[in-house]
Short mmCIF file of C-alpha atoms and ligand atoms in Angstrom, two decimals:
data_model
loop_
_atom_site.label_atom_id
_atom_site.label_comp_id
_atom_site.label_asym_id
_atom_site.label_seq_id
_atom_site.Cartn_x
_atom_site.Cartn_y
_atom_site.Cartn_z
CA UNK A 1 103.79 0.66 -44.10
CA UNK A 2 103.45 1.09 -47.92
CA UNK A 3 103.33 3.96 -49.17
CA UNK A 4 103.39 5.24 -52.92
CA UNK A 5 106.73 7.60 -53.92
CA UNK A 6 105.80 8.43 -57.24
CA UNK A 7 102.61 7.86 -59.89
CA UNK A 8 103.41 7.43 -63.59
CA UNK A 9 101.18 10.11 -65.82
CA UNK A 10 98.83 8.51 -67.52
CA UNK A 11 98.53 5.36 -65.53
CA UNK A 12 95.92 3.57 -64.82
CA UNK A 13 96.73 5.03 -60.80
CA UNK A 14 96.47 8.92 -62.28
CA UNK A 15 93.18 8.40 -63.52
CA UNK A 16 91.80 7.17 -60.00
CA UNK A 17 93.61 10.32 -58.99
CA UNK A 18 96.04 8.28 -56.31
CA UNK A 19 98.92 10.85 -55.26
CA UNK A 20 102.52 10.29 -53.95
CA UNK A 21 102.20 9.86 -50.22
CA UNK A 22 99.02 8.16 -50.35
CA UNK A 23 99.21 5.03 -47.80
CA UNK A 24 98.11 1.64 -48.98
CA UNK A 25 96.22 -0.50 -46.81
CA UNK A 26 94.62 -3.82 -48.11
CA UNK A 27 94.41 -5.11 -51.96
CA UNK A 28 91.06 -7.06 -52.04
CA UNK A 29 90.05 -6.76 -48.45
CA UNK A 30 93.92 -8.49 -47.58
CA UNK A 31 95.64 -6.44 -45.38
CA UNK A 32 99.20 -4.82 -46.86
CA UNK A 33 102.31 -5.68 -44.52
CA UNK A 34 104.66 -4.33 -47.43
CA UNK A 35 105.97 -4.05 -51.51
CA UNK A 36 105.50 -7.94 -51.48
CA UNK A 37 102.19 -8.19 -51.24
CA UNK A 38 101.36 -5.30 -52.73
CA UNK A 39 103.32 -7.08 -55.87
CA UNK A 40 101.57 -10.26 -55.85
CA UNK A 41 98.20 -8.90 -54.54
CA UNK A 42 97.42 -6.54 -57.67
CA UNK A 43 97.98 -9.21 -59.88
CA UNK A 44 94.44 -9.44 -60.47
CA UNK A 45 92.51 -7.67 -63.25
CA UNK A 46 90.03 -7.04 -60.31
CA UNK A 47 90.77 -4.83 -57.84
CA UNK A 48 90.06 -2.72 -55.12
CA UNK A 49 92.66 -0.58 -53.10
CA UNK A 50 92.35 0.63 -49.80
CA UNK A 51 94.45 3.33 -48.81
CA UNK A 52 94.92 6.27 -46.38
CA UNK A 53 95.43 10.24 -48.00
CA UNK A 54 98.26 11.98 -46.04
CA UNK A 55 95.65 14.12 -44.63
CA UNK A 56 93.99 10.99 -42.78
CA UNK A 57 91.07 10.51 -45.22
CA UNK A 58 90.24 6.71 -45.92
CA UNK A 59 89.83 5.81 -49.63
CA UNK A 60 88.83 2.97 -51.66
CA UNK A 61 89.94 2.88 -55.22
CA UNK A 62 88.04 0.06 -57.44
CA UNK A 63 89.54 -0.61 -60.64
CA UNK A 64 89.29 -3.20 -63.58
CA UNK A 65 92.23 -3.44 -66.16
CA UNK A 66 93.41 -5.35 -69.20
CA UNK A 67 96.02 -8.26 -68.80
CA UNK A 68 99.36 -6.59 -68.26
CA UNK A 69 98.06 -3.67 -67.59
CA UNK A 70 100.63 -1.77 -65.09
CA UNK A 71 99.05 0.81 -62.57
CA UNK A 72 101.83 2.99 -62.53
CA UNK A 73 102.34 3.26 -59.07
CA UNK A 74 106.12 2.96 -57.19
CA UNK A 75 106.66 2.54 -53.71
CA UNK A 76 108.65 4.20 -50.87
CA UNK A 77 111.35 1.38 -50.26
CA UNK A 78 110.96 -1.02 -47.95
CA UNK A 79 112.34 -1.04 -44.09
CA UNK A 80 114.83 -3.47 -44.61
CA UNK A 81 114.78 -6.47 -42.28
CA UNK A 82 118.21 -6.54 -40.32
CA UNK A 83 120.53 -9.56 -39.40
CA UNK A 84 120.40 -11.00 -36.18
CA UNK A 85 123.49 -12.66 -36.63
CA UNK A 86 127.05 -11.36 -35.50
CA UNK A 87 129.33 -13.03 -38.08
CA UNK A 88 133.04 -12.22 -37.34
CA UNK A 89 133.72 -12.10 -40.90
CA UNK A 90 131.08 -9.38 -41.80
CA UNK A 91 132.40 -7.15 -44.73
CA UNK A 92 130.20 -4.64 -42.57
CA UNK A 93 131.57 -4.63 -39.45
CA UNK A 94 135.04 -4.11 -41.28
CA UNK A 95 134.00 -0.58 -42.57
CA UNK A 96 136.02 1.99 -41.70
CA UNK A 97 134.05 4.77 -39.42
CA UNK A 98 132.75 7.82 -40.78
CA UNK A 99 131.03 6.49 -44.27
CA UNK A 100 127.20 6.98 -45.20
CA UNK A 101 124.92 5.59 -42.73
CA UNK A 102 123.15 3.56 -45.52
CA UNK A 103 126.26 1.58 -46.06
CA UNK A 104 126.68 0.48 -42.21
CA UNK A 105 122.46 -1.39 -42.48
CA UNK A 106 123.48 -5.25 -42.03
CA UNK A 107 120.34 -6.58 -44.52
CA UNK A 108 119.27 -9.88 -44.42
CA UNK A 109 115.88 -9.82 -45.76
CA UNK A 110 114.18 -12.92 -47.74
CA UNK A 111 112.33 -10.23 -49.29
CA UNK A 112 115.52 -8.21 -50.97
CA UNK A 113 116.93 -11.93 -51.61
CA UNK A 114 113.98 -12.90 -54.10
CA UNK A 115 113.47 -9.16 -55.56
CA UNK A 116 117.44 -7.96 -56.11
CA UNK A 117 119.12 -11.34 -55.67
CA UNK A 118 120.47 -10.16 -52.48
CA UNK A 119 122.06 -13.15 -49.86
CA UNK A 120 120.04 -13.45 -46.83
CA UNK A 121 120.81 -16.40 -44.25
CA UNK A 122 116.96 -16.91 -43.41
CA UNK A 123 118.06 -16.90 -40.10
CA UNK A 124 115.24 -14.31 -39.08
CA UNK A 125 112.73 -16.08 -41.32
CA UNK A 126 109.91 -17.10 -39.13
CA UNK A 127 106.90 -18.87 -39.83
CA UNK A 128 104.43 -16.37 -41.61
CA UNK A 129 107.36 -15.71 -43.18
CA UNK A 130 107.72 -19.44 -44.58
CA UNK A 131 104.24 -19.50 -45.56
CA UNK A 132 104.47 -16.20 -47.48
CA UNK A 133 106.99 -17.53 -49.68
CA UNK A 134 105.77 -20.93 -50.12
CA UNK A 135 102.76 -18.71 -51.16
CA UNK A 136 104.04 -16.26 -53.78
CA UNK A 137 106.37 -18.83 -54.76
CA UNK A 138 109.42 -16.49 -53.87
CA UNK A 139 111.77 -18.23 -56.17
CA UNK A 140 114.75 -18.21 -56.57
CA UNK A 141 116.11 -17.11 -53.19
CA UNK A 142 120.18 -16.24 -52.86
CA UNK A 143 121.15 -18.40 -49.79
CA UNK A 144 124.00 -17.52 -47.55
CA UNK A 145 124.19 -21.25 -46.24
CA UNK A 146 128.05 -20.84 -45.08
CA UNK A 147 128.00 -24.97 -43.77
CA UNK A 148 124.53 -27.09 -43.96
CA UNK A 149 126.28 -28.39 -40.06
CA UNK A 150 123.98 -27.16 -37.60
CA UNK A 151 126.88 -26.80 -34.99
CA UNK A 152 129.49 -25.34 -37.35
CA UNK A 153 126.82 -22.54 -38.70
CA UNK A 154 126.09 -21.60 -35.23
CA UNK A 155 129.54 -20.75 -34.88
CA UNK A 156 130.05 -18.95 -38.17
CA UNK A 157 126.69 -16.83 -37.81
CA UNK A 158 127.90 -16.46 -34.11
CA UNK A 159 124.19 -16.90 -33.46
CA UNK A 160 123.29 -19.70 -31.24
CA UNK A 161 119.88 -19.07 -32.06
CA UNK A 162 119.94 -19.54 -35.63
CA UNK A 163 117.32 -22.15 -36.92
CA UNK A 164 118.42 -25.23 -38.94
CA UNK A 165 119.17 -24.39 -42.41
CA UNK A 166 118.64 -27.83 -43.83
CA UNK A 167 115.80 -27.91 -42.41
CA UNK A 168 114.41 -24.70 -43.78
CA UNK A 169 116.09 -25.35 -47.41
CA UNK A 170 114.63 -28.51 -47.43
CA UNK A 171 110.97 -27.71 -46.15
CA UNK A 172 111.04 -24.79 -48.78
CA UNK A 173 112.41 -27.15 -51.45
CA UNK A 174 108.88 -29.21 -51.08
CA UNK A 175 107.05 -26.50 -51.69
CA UNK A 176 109.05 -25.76 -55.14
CA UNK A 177 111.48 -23.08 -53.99
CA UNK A 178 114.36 -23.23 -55.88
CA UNK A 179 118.33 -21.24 -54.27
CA UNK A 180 121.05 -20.42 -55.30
CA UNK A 181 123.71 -21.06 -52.35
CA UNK A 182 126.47 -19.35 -51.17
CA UNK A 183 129.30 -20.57 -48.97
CA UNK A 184 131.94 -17.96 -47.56
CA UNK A 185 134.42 -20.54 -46.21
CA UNK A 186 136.84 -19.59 -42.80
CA UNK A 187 139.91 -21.52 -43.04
CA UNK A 188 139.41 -24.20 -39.94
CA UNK A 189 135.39 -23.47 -39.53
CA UNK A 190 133.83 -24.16 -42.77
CA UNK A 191 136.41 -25.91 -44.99
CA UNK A 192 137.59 -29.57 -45.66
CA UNK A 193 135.06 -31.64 -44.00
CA UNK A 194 132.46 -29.24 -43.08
CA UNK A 195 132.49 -27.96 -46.53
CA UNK A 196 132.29 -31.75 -47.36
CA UNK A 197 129.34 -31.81 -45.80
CA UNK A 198 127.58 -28.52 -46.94
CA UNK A 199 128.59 -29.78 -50.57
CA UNK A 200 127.26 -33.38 -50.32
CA UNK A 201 123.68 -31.43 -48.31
CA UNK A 202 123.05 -29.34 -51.29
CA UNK A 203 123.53 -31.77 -53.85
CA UNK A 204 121.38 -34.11 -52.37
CA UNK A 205 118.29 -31.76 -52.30
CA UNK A 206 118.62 -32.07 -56.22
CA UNK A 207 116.87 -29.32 -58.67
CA UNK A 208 116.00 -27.24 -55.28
CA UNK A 209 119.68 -25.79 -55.56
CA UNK A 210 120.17 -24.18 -58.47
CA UNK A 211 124.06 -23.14 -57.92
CA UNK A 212 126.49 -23.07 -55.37
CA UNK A 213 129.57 -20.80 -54.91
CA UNK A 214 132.45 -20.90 -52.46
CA UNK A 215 133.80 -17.72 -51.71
CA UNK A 216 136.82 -16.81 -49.45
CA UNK A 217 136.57 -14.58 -46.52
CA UNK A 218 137.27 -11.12 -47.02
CA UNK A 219 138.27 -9.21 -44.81
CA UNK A 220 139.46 -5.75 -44.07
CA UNK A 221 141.65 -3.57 -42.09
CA UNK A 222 138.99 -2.91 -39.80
CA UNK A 223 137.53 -6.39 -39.69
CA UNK A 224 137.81 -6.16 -36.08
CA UNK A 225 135.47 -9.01 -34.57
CA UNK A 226 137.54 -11.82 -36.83
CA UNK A 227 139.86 -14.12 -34.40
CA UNK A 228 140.26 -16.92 -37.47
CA UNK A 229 142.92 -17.82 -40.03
CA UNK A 230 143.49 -15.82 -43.06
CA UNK A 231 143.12 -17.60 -46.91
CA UNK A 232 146.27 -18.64 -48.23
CA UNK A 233 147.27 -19.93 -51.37
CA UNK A 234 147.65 -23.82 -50.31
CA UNK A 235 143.99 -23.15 -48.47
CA UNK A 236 142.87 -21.94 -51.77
CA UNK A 237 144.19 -24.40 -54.00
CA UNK A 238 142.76 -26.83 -51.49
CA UNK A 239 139.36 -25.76 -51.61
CA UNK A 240 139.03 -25.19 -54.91
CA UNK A 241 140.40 -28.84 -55.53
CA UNK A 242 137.47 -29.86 -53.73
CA UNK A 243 134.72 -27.76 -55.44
CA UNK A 244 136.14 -29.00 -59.01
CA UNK A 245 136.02 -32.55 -57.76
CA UNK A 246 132.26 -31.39 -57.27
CA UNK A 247 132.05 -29.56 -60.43
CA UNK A 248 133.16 -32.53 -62.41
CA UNK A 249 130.99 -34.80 -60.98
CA UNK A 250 127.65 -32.51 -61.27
CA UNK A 251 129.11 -31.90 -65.06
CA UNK A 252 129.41 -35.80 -65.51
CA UNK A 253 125.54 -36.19 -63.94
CA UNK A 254 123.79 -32.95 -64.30
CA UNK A 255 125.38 -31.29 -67.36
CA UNK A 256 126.25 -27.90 -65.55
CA UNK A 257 129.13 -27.53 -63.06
CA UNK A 258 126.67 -26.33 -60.39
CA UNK A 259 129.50 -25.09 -58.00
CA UNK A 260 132.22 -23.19 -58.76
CA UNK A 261 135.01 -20.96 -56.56
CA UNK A 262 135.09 -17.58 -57.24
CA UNK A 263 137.25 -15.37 -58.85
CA UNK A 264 138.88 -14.36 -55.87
CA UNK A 265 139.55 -18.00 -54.53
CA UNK A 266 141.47 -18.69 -58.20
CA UNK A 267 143.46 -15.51 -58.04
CA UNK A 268 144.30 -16.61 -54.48
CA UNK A 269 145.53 -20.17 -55.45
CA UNK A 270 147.16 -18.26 -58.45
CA UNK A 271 145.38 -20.31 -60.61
CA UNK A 272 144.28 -19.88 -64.34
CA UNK A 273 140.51 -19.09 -64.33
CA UNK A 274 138.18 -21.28 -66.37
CA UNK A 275 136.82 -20.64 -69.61
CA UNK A 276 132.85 -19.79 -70.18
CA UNK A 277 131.77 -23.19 -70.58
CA UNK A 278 132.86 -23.82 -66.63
CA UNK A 279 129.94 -21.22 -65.67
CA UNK A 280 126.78 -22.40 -68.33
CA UNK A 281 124.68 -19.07 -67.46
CA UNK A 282 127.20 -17.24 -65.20
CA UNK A 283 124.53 -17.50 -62.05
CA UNK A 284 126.32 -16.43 -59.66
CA UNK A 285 128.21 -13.14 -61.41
CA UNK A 286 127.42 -10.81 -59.16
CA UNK A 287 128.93 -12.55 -56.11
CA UNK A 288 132.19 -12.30 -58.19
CA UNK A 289 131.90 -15.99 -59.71
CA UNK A 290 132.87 -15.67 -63.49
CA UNK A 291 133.38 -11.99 -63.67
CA UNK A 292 136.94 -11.72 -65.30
CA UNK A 293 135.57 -14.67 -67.77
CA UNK A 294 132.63 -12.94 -68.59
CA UNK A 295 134.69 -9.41 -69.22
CA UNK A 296 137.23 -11.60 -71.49
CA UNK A 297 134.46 -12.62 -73.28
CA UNK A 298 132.58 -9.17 -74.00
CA UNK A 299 136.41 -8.06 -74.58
CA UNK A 300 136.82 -10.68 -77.45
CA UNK A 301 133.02 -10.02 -78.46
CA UNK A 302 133.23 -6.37 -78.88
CA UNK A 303 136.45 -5.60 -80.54
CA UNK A 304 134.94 -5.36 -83.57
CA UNK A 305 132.78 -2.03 -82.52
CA UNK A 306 135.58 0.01 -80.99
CA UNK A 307 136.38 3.24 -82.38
CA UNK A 308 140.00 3.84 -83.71
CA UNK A 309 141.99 6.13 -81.54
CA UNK A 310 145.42 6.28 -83.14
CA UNK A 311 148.09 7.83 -81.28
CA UNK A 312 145.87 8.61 -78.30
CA UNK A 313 146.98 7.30 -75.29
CA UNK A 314 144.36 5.68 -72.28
CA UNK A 315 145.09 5.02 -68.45
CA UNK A 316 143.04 2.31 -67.30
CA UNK A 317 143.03 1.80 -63.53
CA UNK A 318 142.00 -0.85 -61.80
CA UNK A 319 142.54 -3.17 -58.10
CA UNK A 320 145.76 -5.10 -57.65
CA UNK A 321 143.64 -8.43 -57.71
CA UNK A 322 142.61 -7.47 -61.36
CA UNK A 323 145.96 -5.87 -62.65
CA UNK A 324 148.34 -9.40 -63.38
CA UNK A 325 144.82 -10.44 -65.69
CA UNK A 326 144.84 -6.87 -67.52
CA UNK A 327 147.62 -7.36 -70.03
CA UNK A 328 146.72 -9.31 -72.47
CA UNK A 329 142.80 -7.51 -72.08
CA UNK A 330 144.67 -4.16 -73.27
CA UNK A 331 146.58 -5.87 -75.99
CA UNK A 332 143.70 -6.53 -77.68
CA UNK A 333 142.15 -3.18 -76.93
CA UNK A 334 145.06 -1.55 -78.29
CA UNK A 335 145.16 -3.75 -81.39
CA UNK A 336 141.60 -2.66 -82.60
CA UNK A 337 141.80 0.84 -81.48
CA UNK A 338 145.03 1.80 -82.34
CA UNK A 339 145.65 3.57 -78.84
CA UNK A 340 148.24 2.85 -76.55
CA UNK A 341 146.79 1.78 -73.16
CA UNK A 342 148.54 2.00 -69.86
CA UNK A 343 147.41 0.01 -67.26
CA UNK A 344 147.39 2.32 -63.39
CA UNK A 345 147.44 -0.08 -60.32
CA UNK A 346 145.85 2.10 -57.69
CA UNK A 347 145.66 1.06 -53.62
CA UNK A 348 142.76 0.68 -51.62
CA UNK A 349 143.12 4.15 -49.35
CA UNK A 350 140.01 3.11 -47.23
CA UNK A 351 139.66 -0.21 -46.28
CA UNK A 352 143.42 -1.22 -46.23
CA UNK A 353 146.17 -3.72 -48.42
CA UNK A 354 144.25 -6.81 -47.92
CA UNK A 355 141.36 -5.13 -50.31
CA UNK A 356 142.73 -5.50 -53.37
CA UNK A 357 139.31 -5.69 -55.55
CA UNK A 358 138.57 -3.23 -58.18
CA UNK A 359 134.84 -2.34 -57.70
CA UNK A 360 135.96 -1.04 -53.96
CA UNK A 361 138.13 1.54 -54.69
CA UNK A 362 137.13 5.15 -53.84
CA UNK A 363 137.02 8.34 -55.11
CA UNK A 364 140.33 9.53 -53.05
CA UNK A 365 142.48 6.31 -54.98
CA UNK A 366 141.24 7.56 -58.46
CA UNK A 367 142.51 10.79 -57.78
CA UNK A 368 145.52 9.75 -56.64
CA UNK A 369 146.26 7.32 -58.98
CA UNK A 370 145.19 9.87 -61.81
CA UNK A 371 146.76 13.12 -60.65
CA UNK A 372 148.76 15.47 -63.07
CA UNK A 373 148.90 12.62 -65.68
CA UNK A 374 148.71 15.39 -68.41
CA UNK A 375 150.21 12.75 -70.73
CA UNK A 376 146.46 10.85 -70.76
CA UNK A 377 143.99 11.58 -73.49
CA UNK A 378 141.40 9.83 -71.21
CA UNK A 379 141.40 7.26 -68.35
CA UNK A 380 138.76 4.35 -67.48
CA UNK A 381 137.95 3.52 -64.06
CA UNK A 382 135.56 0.72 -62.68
CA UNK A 383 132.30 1.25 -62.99
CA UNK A 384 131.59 -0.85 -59.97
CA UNK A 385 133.43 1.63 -57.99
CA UNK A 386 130.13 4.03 -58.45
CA UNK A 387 126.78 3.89 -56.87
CA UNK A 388 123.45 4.66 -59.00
CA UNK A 389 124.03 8.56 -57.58
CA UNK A 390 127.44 8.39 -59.07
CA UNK A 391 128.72 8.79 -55.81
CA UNK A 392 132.15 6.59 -54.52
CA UNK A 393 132.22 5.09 -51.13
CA UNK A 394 134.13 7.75 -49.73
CA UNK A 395 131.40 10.43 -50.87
CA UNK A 396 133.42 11.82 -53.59
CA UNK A 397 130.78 12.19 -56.72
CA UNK A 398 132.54 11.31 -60.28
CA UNK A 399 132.12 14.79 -61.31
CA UNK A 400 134.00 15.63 -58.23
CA UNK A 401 136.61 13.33 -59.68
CA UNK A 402 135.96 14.80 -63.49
CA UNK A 403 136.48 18.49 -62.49
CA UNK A 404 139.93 17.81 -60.54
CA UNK A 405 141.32 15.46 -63.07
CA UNK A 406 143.37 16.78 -66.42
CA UNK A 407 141.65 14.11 -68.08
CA UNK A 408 138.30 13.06 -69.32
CA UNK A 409 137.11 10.07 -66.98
CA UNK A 410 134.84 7.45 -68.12
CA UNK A 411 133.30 4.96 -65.51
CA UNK A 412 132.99 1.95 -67.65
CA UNK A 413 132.49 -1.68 -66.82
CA UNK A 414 134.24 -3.92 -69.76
CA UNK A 415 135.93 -1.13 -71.67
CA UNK A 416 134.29 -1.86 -74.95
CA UNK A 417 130.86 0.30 -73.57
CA UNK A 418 133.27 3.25 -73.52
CA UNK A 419 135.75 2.77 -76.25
CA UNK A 420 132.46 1.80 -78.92
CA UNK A 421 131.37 5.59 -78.52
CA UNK A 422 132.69 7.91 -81.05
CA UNK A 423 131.51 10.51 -77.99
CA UNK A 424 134.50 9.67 -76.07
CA UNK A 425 136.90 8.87 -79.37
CA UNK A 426 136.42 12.55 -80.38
CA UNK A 427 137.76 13.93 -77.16
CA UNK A 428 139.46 17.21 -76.44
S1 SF4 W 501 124.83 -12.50 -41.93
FE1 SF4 W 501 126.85 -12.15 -41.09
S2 SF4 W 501 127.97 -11.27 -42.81
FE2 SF4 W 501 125.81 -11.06 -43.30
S3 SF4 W 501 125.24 -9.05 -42.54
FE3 SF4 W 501 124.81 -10.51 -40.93
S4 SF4 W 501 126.63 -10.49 -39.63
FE4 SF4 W 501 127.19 -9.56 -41.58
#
C-alpha cells in the first residue's frame, strides 16, 4: 500500500487538495505496488493519480506541471522486505534481548539497497522483481555477495535456497546495473580461495562492479547461531594481503583500487591505514571502509576554523577500536584550540568486549564513562552513537544523557563540526 504521510503547503499536491492518509492507487492507469513506482511513475509532466480518501471515496487527480516541478507529497515508509536467509554471523541475531522492536527487522530489500545504499543479498529478488529494476534502472545497488561460489554462499547465507548470485549480478550487469559489493569474510568459509574466487568473479564482470569491500565478521556476545572461527590478526593480515594484491593490480589497470579491507580488518592486523588516495571517492564509507582516513582528513582540513578555547579542558570518548588512532587527532585539536583534550575509552555495556566500535556505544557507557567528571568544561561523544530521534540503542535520549551529566555534551562526528562553533566555545 502507498499511502501519503504528509503534503508540503503550497505544492502542487495542496492545490488538488490531496490530504495525509489519502491511498494511492495507479499513476497513469499503472497500478502502485509501492514508493518505487510511485518515484519513477510521476516522473512525467503528465499525470493522473488515482487514489482512495480514508473514508473509502475513489479519486482521480489530473495534473500537468513544469519540468522539476515536485508535488510535494511524502509517503508512509515502506513495509520492508525481510531476509530469508539465516546467516550465523548476523549482527541481528547477536542483539541483546529487550531493545526496540525496529532494531530486531532483518531488511534485505533491493528497494532500500538502491534508495539508502542499504546491503541486500538479492536472495529474495524474484523475477518481477528483476524486471523492475532492469526497468527503472535501479542503479547502483549495495551487494552483500559474501563468495560469488554457489556452494560456499549457500553455506554462509545458511539458505540452501538462495539463487545464484553470479548469475543474477551478471544478468543485471547486461542490462546496465552497476554494484557496489560487499564481502563479510568467516575465517575457513569465505577466505583464501573462496575469496579468490569471489575477487577474480567481480573483477571479471568489469564496470558492472563499481567497488568491493572485505569486511571481517563481527560478532557479539550474543551472536549465538555462529559455530565458526573468530578473526585474528595473522587471518587479517592475510586477507588484507590478498585484497592489496587486488588493489594494486586494479590501480595498475583501472586507476582506482576498487577493493579495499576495512577499517576494522587493518586495526585487526594492527596495520597502518592507508592514506586518501587508497579510497579515490571513499565508496564504501559507510560500511566502515575509509572512515578514520576520511576523519584525519576533515581533522587536518578544518583546523583552521576551530575556535580557541584556552585553558578549557575537553573529554572526548570514544570505542577501544578507535582510541590507539586518537592521539595524534587530539594533538592537533589541542594545538589550534588551545584546550587540553583528554581522550575517555569507554566499554561496550550492551553487546559485550568483542564490540569495540565507537558508533555502538550506548547511552548507559556515556554515562558511565562521563560521570562526576566535574573537571570537564565539555565532552564529545560519537555522533554515530545517536539515531535521527537522538535516541541511543539502549533508549536513553541525549538529553537524558545532557541533564545527568556535569558537563555540556556535544554529539559530534569529526570534532571540528563542534569545536568550529563559538556556541559551544562560550560555554558555562
Ligand atoms: S542476510 Fe544474513 S546478515 Fe543479513 S540480515 Fe539476513 S541473516 Fe542477517
Amino acid at each position: 500500500m502507498v499511502k501519503v504521510s504528509r503534503i508540503e503547503p503550497d505544492s502542487i499536491a495542496a492545490e488538488l487538495g490531496m490530504q495525509p492518509g489519502v491511498e494511492l492507487l495507479a499513476v497513469n492507469g499503472r497500478p502502485l505496488s509501492d514508493f518505487l513506482d510511485w518515484e519513477f511513475l510521476t516522473a512525467d509532466e503528465e499525470l493522473v493519480i488515482e487514489a482512495r480518501q480514508p473514508d473509502g471515496e475513489q479519486v482521480v487527480y489530473e495534473l500537468e506541471r513544469l519540468e522539476g516541478e515536485t508535488l510535494g507529497v511524502s509517503l508512509e515508509p515502506p513495509t520492508v522486505r525481510r531476509c530469508a536467509n539465516r546467516c550465523e554471523f548476523c549482527f541481528i541475531e547477536g542483539l541483546p534481548t529487550g531493545l526496540r522492536k525496529p532494531l530486531y527487522i532483518r531488511d534485505d530489500d533491493y528497494r532500500l539497497s538502491f534508495a539508502y545504499g542499504n546491503f541486500a543479498t538479492l536472495s529474495n529478488v524474484r523475477e518481477r522483481d528483476i524486471a523492475r529494476i532492469l526497468e527503472y534502472r535501479l542503479s547502483p545497488l549495495y551487494v552483500s555477495v559474501h563468495a560469488t561460489n554457489h556452494e560456499a554462499r549457500k553455506v554462509l547465507l545458511n539458505n540452501a535456497r538462495v539463487p545464484d548470485i553470479k548469475a543474477q549480478l551478471s544478468r543485471l550487469a547486461e542490462g546496465g546495473i552497476q554494484f557496489h559489493c560487499q564481502m563479510v569474510i568467516v575465517p575457513g568459509l569465505n577466505d583464501e580461495g573462496v575469496l579468490e574466487e569471489s575477487l577474480s568473479d567481480l573483477w571479471n564482470m568489469g564496470d558492472a562492479v563499481l567497488s568491493a569491500a572485505v569486511v571481517p565478521v563481527g560478532l557479539t556476545q550474543f551472536s549465538h547461531l555462529y559455530t565458526g572461527k573468530g578473526m585474528d590478526r595473522e587471518t587479517a593480515a592475510s586477507i588484507l594481503d590478498q585484497v592489496e594484491r587486488w588493489g594494486v593490480r586494479a590501480m595498475r589497470e583501472r586507476g582506482e583500487t576498487w577493493v579495499c579491507g576495512s577499517d576494522e580488518l587493518y586495526m585487526l592486523a594492527d596495520r597502518e591505514l592507508p592514506g586518501p588516495a587508497h579510497y579515490g571517492e571513499f565508496a564504501q564509507i559507510e560500511n566502515g571502509v575509509g572512515s578514520v582516513t576520511s576523519l584525519r582528513m576533515r581533522v587536518g582540513n578544518g583546523l583552521d576554523r576551530v575556535v580557541r578555547r584556552h585553558g578549557q579542558r575537553i573529554g572526548v570518548v570514544t570505542g577501544l577500536a578507535m582510541a590507539p588512532l586518537m592521539g595524534p587527532l587530539l594533538e592537533r585539536l589541542s594545538d589550534a584550540s588551545g584546550a587540553e583534550f583528554e581522550l575517555i575509552v569507554a566499554e561496550n555495556s550492551l553487546f559485550g568486549p568483542t564490540i569495540t566500535t565507537a558508533g555502538l556505544l550506548v547511552g548507559k557507557d556515556i554515562l558511565a564513562a562521563l560521570a562526576n567528571r566535574h573537571d570537564l568544561d565539555m565532552a564529545l561523544i560519537p555522533a554515530e552513537t545517536l539515531n535521527e530521534d537522538r535516541v541511543f540503542l539502549d533508549d536513553y535520549t541525549l538529553a537524558d544523557v545532557r541533564q545527568s551529566l556535569p558537563m555540556p555534551v556535544f554529539p559530534s562526528y569529526d570534532f571540528i563540526d563542534v569545536l568550529e562553533s563559538e556556541a559551544s566555545g562560550v560555554l558555562a
